[in-house]
Amino acid sequence: LKIKMEALEREARMQRERDEMMEKKEIAEKTAKMKQDFLSTMSHEIRTPLNAVISISSMLKQSSNQADRELIDSLQFASDNLLNIINDILDFTKLDAGKVQLRMRPFEFSELMRRIVLTYEKMAVEKGLKPELHIDRNIWSWYEMDDTKLMQILGNLISNAIKYTDTGSVKLNIKKIDGDEYRDTLRFMVSDTGLGIPADYFGKLFDSFSQPESITTRKQGGTGLGLAIVKRLIELHQSEIFVKSELGKGSVFYFDLRLKRALPEQKDNIQTHN
Ligand code: ADP
């Protein structure tokens, strides 16, 4: 009888623990959902008046004198920055809630890569850097890709590389590491010779709203959302991101994408994509 009682008590205790765990999981899920809803509503609410500020200031600029124009430039810079933050929050909450899908279409590979790198040239030149692009020769010319998401992934990595590098180089290297009749696995590598990342921060690098405590990176501003978005966008492609870094020497972020080869499209069609 004693053994039976003990077994019953043990069973009841285990059931209580299971219930508590379920309850904790439900609370965590509800809290996460509340956080997503709050962030997304708040961002939408801020975006509308902010867009008005942006368009009114560009109208004002046309009819202003030199001194006022400089003030309006600062206003535009600040509001563009704020808009980027708001857009990051919206992108992140959508990704986190699983509301984002890939839209694959055929693109000329080197052309798309050149366009992405070129977007960050001005930012790099202002710091005395020049982003380099190296594409292996054995890569197919056209692939099915989601250009917007690839632009977001590589754009975030390249702009971070520029942001956290003062001298040396920022590179995007792409090579083919595997392939069959229809698909190739391409490795994308964004490397820099910048600050590097502290080893104790590696675990948190891809968490949302995270930045290391160092003054150097805090000075750069930012939300700490860029890499969290990058990680989720790469996961959406059924892949994962890796990083190698050494303090004071630089960092390499890399990931592999398995892309379907495509046939060249008519020029007319290409233009509708852009
Ligand atoms: P943000 O750049 O807005 O702070 P990210 O998520 O893009 O947010 O990056 C998080 C942090 O990781 C940055 O604040 C920075 O400290 C570090 N980091 C990211 N990329 C690099 C890099 N290429 N070199 C050095 N540190 C980096």
Coordinates of C-alpha atoms in Angstrom, one line a residue, chain A:
L1 CA 0.0 0.0 0.0
K2 CA 2.9 2.3 0.9
I3 CA 4.5 1.8 -2.4
K4 CA 1.3 2.4 -4.2
M5 CA 0.7 5.7 -2.2
E6 CA 4.2 6.9 -3.1
A7 CA 3.7 6.1 -6.8
L8 CA 0.4 8.1 -6.7
E9 CA 2.0 11.0 -5.0
R10 CA 4.8 11.0 -7.5
E11 CA 2.3 10.9 -10.4
A12 CA 0.4 13.8 -8.9
R13 CA 3.6 15.8 -8.4
M14 CA 4.7 15.2 -12.0
Q15 CA 1.2 16.2 -13.3
R16 CA 1.4 19.5 -11.2
E17 CA 4.9 20.2 -12.7
R18 CA 3.5 19.5 -16.2
D19 CA 0.6 21.9 -15.6
E20 CA 2.9 24.6 -14.3
M21 CA 5.2 24.2 -17.3
M22 CA 2.2 24.5 -19.7
E23 CA 1.0 27.6 -17.8
K24 CA 4.4 29.2 -18.1
K25 CA 4.6 28.4 -21.8
E26 CA 1.2 29.9 -22.4
I27 CA 2.1 33.1 -20.5
A28 CA 5.4 33.4 -22.4
E29 CA 3.5 33.0 -25.7
K30 CA 0.8 35.5 -24.7
T31 CA 3.5 38.0 -23.6
A32 CA 5.4 37.6 -26.9
K33 CA 2.2 38.2 -28.9
M34 CA 1.4 41.3 -26.8
K35 CA 4.9 42.6 -27.4
Q36 CA 4.6 42.0 -31.2
D37 CA 1.2 43.7 -31.3
F38 CA 2.3 46.7 -29.3
L39 CA 5.5 47.2 -31.4
S40 CA 3.6 46.9 -34.7
T41 CA 0.7 49.2 -33.7
M42 CA 3.1 51.8 -32.3
S43 CA 5.3 51.7 -35.4
H44 CA 2.4 52.1 -37.7
E45 CA 1.1 55.0 -35.7
I46 CA 4.5 56.7 -35.8
R47 CA 5.1 56.0 -39.5
T48 CA 2.1 58.0 -40.8
P49 CA 2.9 61.4 -39.2
L50 CA 6.6 60.8 -39.9
N51 CA 6.0 60.4 -43.6
A52 CA 4.1 63.7 -43.5
V53 CA 7.2 65.4 -41.8
I54 CA 9.4 63.9 -44.6
S55 CA 7.3 65.0 -47.5
I56 CA 6.5 68.5 -46.1
S57 CA 10.2 69.1 -45.4
S58 CA 11.2 68.2 -48.9
M59 CA 8.5 70.7 -50.2
L60 CA 9.7 73.4 -47.8
K61 CA 13.3 72.9 -49.0
Q62 CA 12.4 74.0 -52.5
S63 CA 11.2 77.4 -51.4
S64 CA 13.9 78.1 -48.7
N65 CA 17.0 80.1 -48.5
Q66 CA 20.5 78.5 -48.0
A67 CA 20.4 78.8 -44.2
D68 CA 17.0 77.3 -43.9
R69 CA 17.9 74.6 -46.4
E70 CA 20.7 73.4 -44.1
L71 CA 18.3 73.1 -41.2
I72 CA 15.8 71.2 -43.3
D73 CA 18.7 68.9 -44.4
S74 CA 19.2 68.0 -40.7
L75 CA 15.5 67.6 -40.2
Q76 CA 15.4 65.2 -43.2
F77 CA 18.4 63.3 -41.9
A78 CA 16.9 62.8 -38.5
S79 CA 13.5 61.8 -39.9
D80 CA 15.0 59.4 -42.4
N81 CA 16.9 57.8 -39.5
L82 CA 13.7 57.5 -37.4
L83 CA 11.9 56.0 -40.4
N84 CA 14.6 53.4 -40.8
I85 CA 14.2 52.4 -37.1
I86 CA 10.4 52.2 -37.4
N87 CA 10.7 50.1 -40.6
D88 CA 13.2 47.8 -38.8
I89 CA 10.7 47.3 -36.0
L90 CA 7.9 46.5 -38.4
D91 CA 10.0 44.1 -40.4
F92 CA 11.2 42.4 -37.3
T93 CA 7.7 41.9 -35.8
K94 CA 6.4 40.6 -39.1
L95 CA 9.2 38.1 -39.4
D96 CA 8.9 37.1 -35.7
A97 CA 5.2 36.4 -36.2
G98 CA 5.9 34.2 -39.3
K99 CA 4.1 36.7 -41.6
V100 CA 6.8 37.0 -44.2
Q101 CA 7.1 34.8 -47.3
L102 CA 9.8 34.5 -50.0
R103 CA 9.0 35.7 -53.5
M104 CA 11.5 34.1 -55.8
R105 CA 11.9 35.5 -59.3
P106 CA 14.7 35.2 -61.9
F107 CA 17.5 37.7 -61.7
E108 CA 20.8 38.2 -63.3
F109 CA 23.1 37.3 -60.4
S110 CA 26.1 39.5 -60.9
E111 CA 23.9 42.5 -61.8
L112 CA 21.9 42.2 -58.6
M113 CA 25.0 41.8 -56.5
R114 CA 26.6 44.9 -58.2
R115 CA 23.4 46.9 -57.5
I116 CA 23.4 45.9 -53.8
V117 CA 27.1 46.8 -53.3
L118 CA 26.7 50.0 -55.2
T119 CA 23.9 51.1 -52.8
Y120 CA 26.5 51.3 -50.0
E121 CA 29.3 52.8 -52.0
K122 CA 28.6 56.4 -50.8
M123 CA 28.4 55.4 -47.2
A124 CA 31.8 53.6 -47.6
V125 CA 33.5 56.4 -49.5
E126 CA 32.5 58.9 -46.7
K127 CA 34.7 56.7 -44.4
G128 CA 37.5 56.4 -47.0
L129 CA 36.6 52.8 -47.8
K130 CA 35.5 51.1 -51.0
P131 CA 33.3 48.0 -50.9
E132 CA 34.7 45.2 -53.1
L133 CA 32.7 42.5 -54.8
H134 CA 34.2 39.2 -55.8
I135 CA 32.1 36.6 -57.6
D136 CA 33.6 33.2 -58.5
R137 CA 33.6 32.5 -62.3
N138 CA 31.9 29.2 -62.1
I139 CA 28.6 30.7 -60.8
W140 CA 25.6 30.5 -63.1
S141 CA 24.4 33.8 -64.6
W142 CA 20.7 33.7 -63.6
Y143 CA 19.1 32.4 -60.4
E144 CA 15.7 32.5 -58.8
M145 CA 16.0 34.9 -55.9
D146 CA 14.0 37.1 -53.6
D147 CA 15.8 40.4 -54.5
T148 CA 14.2 42.5 -51.7
K149 CA 15.2 40.0 -49.0
L150 CA 18.6 39.4 -50.3
M151 CA 19.2 43.1 -50.5
Q152 CA 18.0 43.4 -46.9
I153 CA 20.3 40.6 -45.7
L154 CA 23.4 41.7 -47.6
G155 CA 22.7 45.4 -47.1
N156 CA 22.6 45.0 -43.3
L157 CA 25.8 43.0 -43.3
I158 CA 27.6 45.4 -45.6
S159 CA 26.4 48.5 -43.8
N160 CA 27.5 47.0 -40.5
A161 CA 30.9 46.1 -42.0
I162 CA 31.3 49.8 -43.1
K163 CA 29.9 51.2 -39.8
Y164 CA 32.4 49.2 -37.7
T165 CA 35.5 49.5 -39.9
D166 CA 37.8 52.6 -40.0
T167 CA 40.6 51.4 -42.2
G168 CA 41.2 48.4 -44.5
S169 CA 38.6 46.7 -46.6
V170 CA 35.0 45.7 -46.8
K171 CA 34.2 42.8 -49.1
L172 CA 31.4 40.7 -50.4
N173 CA 32.7 37.3 -51.7
I174 CA 30.4 34.8 -53.4
K175 CA 31.5 31.3 -54.3
K176 CA 29.8 28.1 -55.4
I177 CA 30.3 25.3 -52.9
D178 CA 28.0 22.6 -54.3
G179 CA 25.5 22.0 -57.1
D180 CA 23.5 19.6 -59.1
E181 CA 21.6 19.8 -62.4
Y182 CA 19.1 22.4 -61.2
R183 CA 20.4 24.1 -58.1
D184 CA 23.6 25.5 -56.8
T185 CA 24.6 26.2 -53.2
L186 CA 26.3 29.6 -53.0
R187 CA 28.3 30.9 -50.1
F188 CA 28.0 34.6 -49.4
M189 CA 30.7 36.1 -47.2
V190 CA 30.8 39.7 -46.0
S191 CA 34.1 40.5 -44.4
D192 CA 35.7 43.5 -42.9
T193 CA 39.0 44.6 -41.2
G194 CA 37.2 46.6 -38.5
L195 CA 36.6 46.6 -34.8
G196 CA 35.8 42.9 -34.4
I197 CA 33.2 41.5 -31.9
P198 CA 33.9 40.8 -28.3
A199 CA 33.9 37.0 -27.7
D200 CA 31.4 37.3 -24.7
Y201 CA 28.9 39.0 -27.0
F202 CA 28.8 36.2 -29.7
G203 CA 25.9 34.5 -28.0
K204 CA 23.7 37.6 -28.1
L205 CA 24.8 39.0 -31.5
F206 CA 21.6 37.9 -33.3
D207 CA 19.2 38.7 -30.5
S208 CA 16.8 41.5 -31.0
F209 CA 17.6 45.0 -29.6
S210 CA 21.0 43.8 -28.5
Q211 CA 24.3 45.8 -28.7
P212 CA 27.5 45.1 -26.7
E213 CA 28.2 47.5 -23.8
S214 CA 31.3 49.0 -25.5
I215 CA 31.2 52.8 -26.0
T216 CA 32.6 52.5 -29.5
T217 CA 29.6 50.7 -30.9
R218 CA 27.1 52.6 -28.8
K219 CA 28.4 55.7 -30.4
Q220 CA 27.3 54.4 -33.8
G221 CA 23.6 54.4 -32.8
G222 CA 21.3 51.7 -34.3
T223 CA 18.6 49.6 -32.8
G224 CA 20.4 46.3 -32.5
L225 CA 17.7 44.8 -34.8
G226 CA 19.7 44.5 -38.0
L227 CA 21.3 41.2 -37.3
A228 CA 18.1 39.8 -35.7
I229 CA 16.3 40.6 -39.0
V230 CA 19.2 39.1 -41.0
K231 CA 19.1 35.9 -39.0
R232 CA 15.4 35.4 -39.5
L233 CA 15.6 36.2 -43.2
I234 CA 18.2 33.6 -43.7
E235 CA 16.2 31.1 -41.7
L236 CA 13.3 31.9 -44.1
H237 CA 15.6 30.6 -46.9
Q238 CA 16.1 27.3 -44.8
S239 CA 19.6 28.2 -43.9
E240 CA 21.6 29.7 -41.1
I241 CA 24.2 32.4 -40.6
F242 CA 27.7 32.1 -39.1
V243 CA 30.3 34.6 -37.9
K244 CA 34.0 34.5 -37.3
S245 CA 35.6 37.5 -35.6
E246 CA 38.7 38.7 -33.9
L247 CA 38.8 41.9 -31.8
G248 CA 40.8 44.6 -33.5
K249 CA 41.2 42.5 -36.7
G250 CA 37.8 42.2 -38.2
S251 CA 34.8 40.0 -38.8
V252 CA 33.4 37.6 -41.4
F253 CA 29.6 36.9 -41.6
Y254 CA 28.7 34.0 -43.9
F255 CA 25.8 31.9 -45.0
D256 CA 24.9 29.4 -47.8
L257 CA 21.8 29.6 -50.0
R258 CA 20.6 26.8 -52.2
L259 CA 19.4 28.7 -55.3
K260 CA 17.5 27.3 -58.3
R261 CA 19.1 28.1 -61.7
A262 CA 17.0 30.3 -64.0
L263 CA 16.9 31.1 -67.7
P264 CA 17.7 34.7 -68.8
E265 CA 14.5 36.7 -69.1
Q266 CA 13.5 39.2 -71.8
K267 CA 14.9 42.7 -71.0
D268 CA 11.4 44.1 -70.8
N269 CA 10.5 41.8 -68.1
I270 CA 13.6 42.6 -66.1
Q271 CA 12.7 46.2 -66.0
T272 CA 9.3 45.5 -64.4
H273 CA 11.2 43.8 -61.5
N274 CA 13.2 46.9 -60.7

